[in-house]
């Protein structure tokens, strides 16, 4: 580790076919040519964990692929992990524990996991107990992570625009409070800018103020863009959502309406932050440009590039 605020940037693998080792190998070969240091490996695309258990043969295959490339890696643990799903907690815990073990084996020093969510009725009945249980579980996981040399980054999710469930970390300020109360040296935040931008109109908070507050707990980023328009109608085709500018689009930075001019200077991240990108596979044609944008953001936060230089790297779809 260094004394830099940001120590790595890079793309993700969430669009890979499940268990496609050859596809991962080809993708990493391409990624090596871009201006990035790390790749965020999407655990649910590896097919290495089944029922909370590591499949040793599959884990070995993927390790060979990862080690064949001159890149470093971080992990997005399975999106389904939910420490507030108390009736099924044992399997969530087993999955989280196995994910930390994969990080240890693969030399990954950051692991993203999702904050908790429950149906509204459960939240109203058990709010305080759920929050306490999640904190205690995070501290327990933090102990395992610290032994493995891994920092856990808990991500803010998207508020349910239909109001059927409570997403506890949809307001980044509330997630910041939860992590502060957990108070574990191996537990921090993952700031997903797009998620916060979509949650702000649903939960009626100020986007910039909320992410600024959360940023002090953050050491992992999910960089992408959208228009801040919640998906109320549930369009089945992603292409329609893209055309309309609705929902969690995971666009290149600058293609949506997040005001990066205001966002960049407001952030106060923890040291050793990873500036990772979550880009939809449909934008692979410009992924090299997006990687360069993330690198420019990282250089700005490290005081190696002026704000104007970082903003110059932000592209819009109108640019040729």
Coordinates of C-alpha atoms in Angstrom, one line a residue:
X1 CA 0.0 0.0 0.0
X2 CA 1.1 3.6 -0.6
X3 CA 0.1 7.0 0.8
X4 CA -1.9 7.8 -2.3
X5 CA -5.6 8.4 -2.1
X6 CA -6.2 6.3 -5.2
X7 CA -3.9 3.4 -5.9
X8 CA -5.6 1.8 -8.9
X9 CA -8.2 2.1 -11.6
X10 CA -9.8 -0.1 -14.2
X11 CA -12.7 -1.9 -15.8
X12 CA -14.9 -4.7 -14.8
X13 CA -16.0 -8.2 -16.1
X14 CA -19.7 -8.3 -15.4
X15 CA -20.8 -8.9 -19.0
X16 CA -18.8 -12.1 -19.4
X17 CA -20.7 -15.4 -20.0
X18 CA -20.8 -17.4 -16.8
X19 CA -17.8 -19.6 -16.2
X20 CA -16.2 -18.6 -19.5
X21 CA -12.5 -19.0 -18.7
X22 CA -11.4 -18.5 -22.3
X23 CA -13.5 -15.4 -22.6
X24 CA -12.0 -14.0 -19.4
X25 CA -8.5 -14.8 -20.8
X26 CA -9.3 -12.9 -24.0
X27 CA -10.8 -10.0 -22.2
X28 CA -7.9 -9.6 -19.8
X29 CA -5.5 -9.7 -22.8
X30 CA -7.4 -6.8 -24.3
X31 CA -7.5 -4.9 -21.0
X32 CA -3.7 -5.1 -20.7
X33 CA -3.5 -2.6 -23.6
X34 CA -5.5 0.1 -21.8
X35 CA -4.4 2.8 -19.3
X36 CA -5.4 0.9 -16.1
X37 CA -3.8 -1.1 -13.4
X38 CA -6.6 -3.2 -12.0
X39 CA -9.6 -5.2 -13.1
X40 CA -12.7 -5.7 -11.0
X41 CA -13.6 -9.4 -11.3
X42 CA -17.3 -10.2 -11.0
X43 CA -17.6 -13.2 -8.8
X44 CA -21.0 -14.4 -10.1
X45 CA -19.4 -14.7 -13.6
X46 CA -16.7 -17.1 -12.5
X47 CA -18.9 -20.1 -11.3
X48 CA -16.3 -20.8 -8.7
X49 CA -18.6 -20.9 -5.7
X50 CA -21.6 -23.1 -5.4
X51 CA -23.8 -23.1 -2.3
X52 CA -21.2 -21.1 -0.4
X53 CA -18.4 -23.7 -1.2
X54 CA -15.4 -23.2 -3.5
X55 CA -15.2 -25.6 -6.4
X56 CA -11.5 -26.3 -6.2
X57 CA -11.0 -27.4 -9.8
X58 CA -12.8 -24.3 -11.2
X59 CA -10.9 -22.0 -8.8
X60 CA -7.6 -23.4 -10.1
X61 CA -8.6 -22.8 -13.7
X62 CA -9.5 -19.2 -13.0
X63 CA -6.3 -18.6 -11.1
X64 CA -4.3 -19.7 -14.0
X65 CA -6.1 -17.3 -16.2
X66 CA -5.7 -14.4 -13.8
X67 CA -2.0 -15.0 -13.2
X68 CA -1.3 -15.1 -17.0
X69 CA -1.8 -11.3 -17.3
X70 CA 0.2 -8.3 -16.0
X71 CA -2.8 -6.9 -14.1
X72 CA -3.9 -6.6 -10.5
X73 CA -7.4 -7.6 -9.4
X74 CA -10.2 -6.7 -7.0
X75 CA -13.4 -8.6 -6.5
X76 CA -17.1 -7.8 -6.6
X77 CA -18.5 -10.5 -4.4
X78 CA -21.8 -12.0 -5.5
X79 CA -24.5 -9.3 -5.7
X80 CA -26.9 -11.4 -3.8
X81 CA -25.1 -11.3 -0.5
X82 CA -27.5 -9.7 2.0
X83 CA -26.6 -9.7 5.7
X84 CA -30.2 -8.6 6.5
X85 CA -31.8 -11.7 5.1
X86 CA -31.9 -13.3 8.5
X87 CA -33.9 -16.5 7.6
X88 CA -31.2 -17.4 5.0
X89 CA -28.2 -15.8 6.8
X90 CA -26.1 -19.0 6.9
X91 CA -25.8 -19.3 3.1
X92 CA -25.1 -15.5 2.8
X93 CA -22.3 -15.8 5.4
X94 CA -20.8 -18.9 3.7
X95 CA -20.8 -17.0 0.4
X96 CA -19.1 -14.0 1.9
X97 CA -16.5 -16.1 3.7
X98 CA -15.7 -18.0 0.5
X99 CA -15.4 -14.7 -1.3
X100 CA -12.8 -13.5 1.1
X101 CA -10.9 -16.8 0.7
X102 CA -10.9 -16.2 -3.1
X103 CA -9.5 -12.8 -2.6
X104 CA -6.7 -14.3 -0.4
X105 CA -5.8 -16.9 -3.1
X106 CA -5.9 -14.5 -6.0
X107 CA -4.1 -11.6 -4.2
X108 CA -7.1 -9.3 -4.4
X109 CA -6.9 -6.6 -1.8
X110 CA -10.4 -5.1 -2.1
X111 CA -13.8 -6.8 -2.1
X112 CA -17.1 -5.2 -2.8
X113 CA -20.3 -6.4 -1.2
X114 CA -23.8 -5.0 -1.1
X115 CA -25.6 -3.4 1.8
X116 CA -28.7 -5.0 3.1
X117 CA -32.3 -4.8 2.0
X118 CA -35.6 -6.3 3.2
X119 CA -39.3 -6.0 2.5
X120 CA -40.9 -2.9 3.9
X121 CA -42.9 -4.9 6.5
X122 CA -39.8 -6.5 7.9
X123 CA -38.0 -3.2 8.1
X124 CA -40.8 -1.5 10.0
X125 CA -41.0 -4.4 12.4
X126 CA -37.3 -5.0 13.0
X127 CA -35.3 -1.9 11.8
X128 CA -32.9 -1.6 14.8
X129 CA -32.3 -5.3 15.1
X130 CA -31.5 -5.6 11.3
X131 CA -29.0 -2.8 11.4
X132 CA -27.3 -4.2 14.5
X133 CA -27.1 -7.7 13.0
X134 CA -25.6 -6.3 9.8
X135 CA -23.0 -4.3 11.8
X136 CA -22.0 -7.3 13.9
X137 CA -21.8 -9.5 10.8
X138 CA -19.6 -7.0 9.0
X139 CA -17.3 -6.8 12.0
X140 CA -17.0 -10.6 12.0
X141 CA -16.3 -10.6 8.2
X142 CA -13.8 -7.7 8.8
X143 CA -11.8 -9.9 11.1
X144 CA -11.5 -12.6 8.4
X145 CA -10.7 -10.0 5.7
X146 CA -8.0 -8.4 7.8
X147 CA -6.3 -11.8 8.2
X148 CA -6.4 -12.2 4.4
X149 CA -5.1 -8.7 3.7
X150 CA -8.4 -7.6 2.2
X151 CA -10.4 -4.4 2.6
X152 CA -14.2 -4.9 2.5
X153 CA -16.1 -2.2 0.6
X154 CA -19.9 -2.0 1.3
X155 CA -21.8 -0.6 -1.6
X156 CA -24.7 1.8 -1.7
X157 CA -27.6 0.3 -3.7
X158 CA -30.5 1.8 -5.6
X159 CA -33.7 2.8 -3.7
X160 CA -36.8 0.8 -4.7
X161 CA -38.8 3.4 -6.7
X162 CA -42.0 1.3 -6.2
X163 CA -41.6 1.2 -2.4
X164 CA -41.8 -2.5 -2.0
X165 CA -38.6 -3.0 -0.1
X166 CA -36.2 -0.9 2.0
X167 CA -32.7 -0.7 0.7
X168 CA -30.8 0.3 3.8
X169 CA -27.8 1.9 2.1
X170 CA -29.7 3.7 -0.8
X171 CA -29.1 7.0 1.0
X172 CA -25.2 7.1 1.2
X173 CA -25.4 9.2 4.4
X174 CA -27.2 6.3 6.2
X175 CA -24.7 3.8 4.9
X176 CA -21.9 6.1 6.2
X177 CA -23.6 6.1 9.6
X178 CA -23.8 2.3 9.6
X179 CA -20.1 1.8 8.7
X180 CA -19.1 4.4 11.3
X181 CA -21.0 2.4 13.9
X182 CA -19.4 -0.8 12.8
X183 CA -16.0 0.9 13.3
X184 CA -13.8 -1.9 11.9
X185 CA -10.4 -1.1 10.2
X186 CA -11.1 -3.6 7.4
X187 CA -14.6 -2.3 6.6
X188 CA -15.2 0.7 4.4
X189 CA -17.5 1.9 1.7
X190 CA -17.9 1.5 -2.0
X191 CA -19.5 4.6 -3.6
X192 CA -21.6 3.8 -6.6
X193 CA -22.2 7.2 -8.2
X194 CA -24.9 5.9 -10.5
X195 CA -26.8 4.2 -7.7
X196 CA -26.8 7.4 -5.6
X197 CA -27.9 9.5 -8.5
X198 CA -30.9 7.3 -9.0
X199 CA -31.7 7.0 -5.3
X200 CA -31.7 10.8 -4.7
X201 CA -35.1 11.6 -6.3
X202 CA -36.7 8.5 -4.8
X203 CA -35.6 9.2 -1.2
X204 CA -35.4 13.0 -1.6
X205 CA -31.9 13.7 -0.6
X206 CA -29.3 16.0 -2.1
X207 CA -27.0 13.9 -4.3
X208 CA -23.9 15.9 -4.0
X209 CA -24.2 16.4 -0.3
X210 CA -24.9 12.7 0.4
X211 CA -22.0 11.4 -1.6
X212 CA -19.7 14.0 -0.2
X213 CA -20.6 12.8 3.3
X214 CA -20.2 9.1 2.4
X215 CA -16.9 9.7 0.6
X216 CA -15.1 9.9 3.9
X217 CA -15.9 6.2 4.5
X218 CA -15.1 5.2 0.9
X219 CA -12.1 3.3 -0.4
X220 CA -13.6 1.7 -3.6
X221 CA -15.5 3.4 -6.4
X222 CA -18.0 2.3 -9.0
X223 CA -17.7 4.9 -11.8
X224 CA -20.5 5.1 -14.4
X225 CA -23.3 7.5 -15.4
X226 CA -27.0 7.7 -15.9
X227 CA -29.8 10.4 -16.1
X228 CA -31.1 10.0 -12.6
X229 CA -34.5 8.8 -13.9
X230 CA -35.8 5.8 -11.8
X231 CA -37.2 2.8 -13.7
X232 CA -40.8 3.0 -12.6
X233 CA -42.3 1.0 -15.5
X234 CA -39.7 -1.9 -15.6
X235 CA -38.9 -1.9 -19.3
X236 CA -37.9 -5.4 -20.1
X237 CA -35.5 -4.5 -22.9
X238 CA -32.3 -2.8 -21.8
X239 CA -32.1 -1.1 -25.2
X240 CA -35.4 0.7 -24.5
X241 CA -34.1 1.9 -21.2
X242 CA -30.9 3.2 -22.9
X243 CA -32.9 5.0 -25.6
X244 CA -35.2 6.6 -23.0
X245 CA -32.4 7.3 -20.5
X246 CA -34.1 5.4 -17.7
X247 CA -32.7 3.4 -14.8
X248 CA -29.3 2.0 -13.9
X249 CA -27.6 2.2 -17.4
X250 CA -24.0 2.0 -16.4
X251 CA -23.0 4.5 -19.1
X252 CA -19.5 5.9 -19.8
X253 CA -18.9 8.9 -17.6
X254 CA -20.2 12.0 -19.5
X255 CA -22.9 10.1 -21.4
X256 CA -25.5 10.8 -18.6
X257 CA -26.2 13.9 -16.5
X258 CA -24.0 13.4 -13.4
X259 CA -22.2 16.7 -12.9
X260 CA -18.7 15.5 -12.7
X261 CA -17.4 19.1 -12.5
X262 CA -19.0 19.4 -9.1
X263 CA -18.5 15.8 -8.0
X264 CA -14.8 15.4 -8.4
X265 CA -13.6 18.2 -6.1
X266 CA -16.2 17.3 -3.4
X267 CA -14.8 13.8 -2.7
X268 CA -12.7 13.1 0.4
X269 CA -11.9 9.4 0.0
X270 CA -9.9 7.2 2.3
X271 CA -6.3 6.3 1.4
X272 CA -5.9 3.3 -0.8
X273 CA -9.0 3.8 -2.8
X274 CA -9.7 1.9 -6.0
X275 CA -11.3 3.9 -8.9
X276 CA -13.1 1.1 -10.6
X277 CA -15.6 1.3 -13.5
X278 CA -18.8 -0.6 -13.9
X279 CA -19.5 -0.4 -17.6
X280 CA -22.2 -2.3 -19.5
X281 CA -20.8 -4.7 -22.2
X282 CA -22.7 -2.8 -24.9
X283 CA -20.2 0.0 -24.6
X284 CA -17.1 -2.0 -25.2
X285 CA -16.3 0.0 -28.3
X286 CA -15.3 2.9 -26.0
X287 CA -14.0 1.0 -23.0
X288 CA -10.4 2.2 -23.7
X289 CA -11.6 5.8 -23.4
X290 CA -13.6 5.1 -20.3
X291 CA -10.5 3.5 -18.7
X292 CA -8.5 6.6 -19.6
X293 CA -11.2 8.8 -17.9
X294 CA -11.1 6.8 -14.7
X295 CA -7.3 7.1 -14.7
X296 CA -7.6 10.8 -15.1
X297 CA -10.1 11.0 -12.2
X298 CA -7.6 9.0 -10.1
X299 CA -4.7 11.3 -11.1
X300 CA -6.9 14.3 -10.1
X301 CA -7.7 12.9 -6.6
X302 CA -4.0 12.1 -6.2
X303 CA -3.1 15.8 -7.0
X304 CA -1.2 14.6 -10.1
X305 CA -3.6 16.3 -12.6
X306 CA -5.6 19.6 -12.4
X307 CA -9.4 19.5 -12.4
X308 CA -9.5 20.9 -15.9
X309 CA -7.4 18.0 -17.1
X310 CA -9.6 15.4 -15.5
X311 CA -12.7 17.0 -16.9
X312 CA -11.2 17.0 -20.4
X313 CA -11.1 13.2 -20.2
X314 CA -14.9 13.1 -19.7
X315 CA -16.5 12.3 -23.1
X316 CA -20.0 12.8 -24.3
X317 CA -21.7 10.7 -27.0
X318 CA -21.7 13.6 -29.3
X319 CA -17.9 13.8 -29.5
X320 CA -16.2 12.1 -32.3

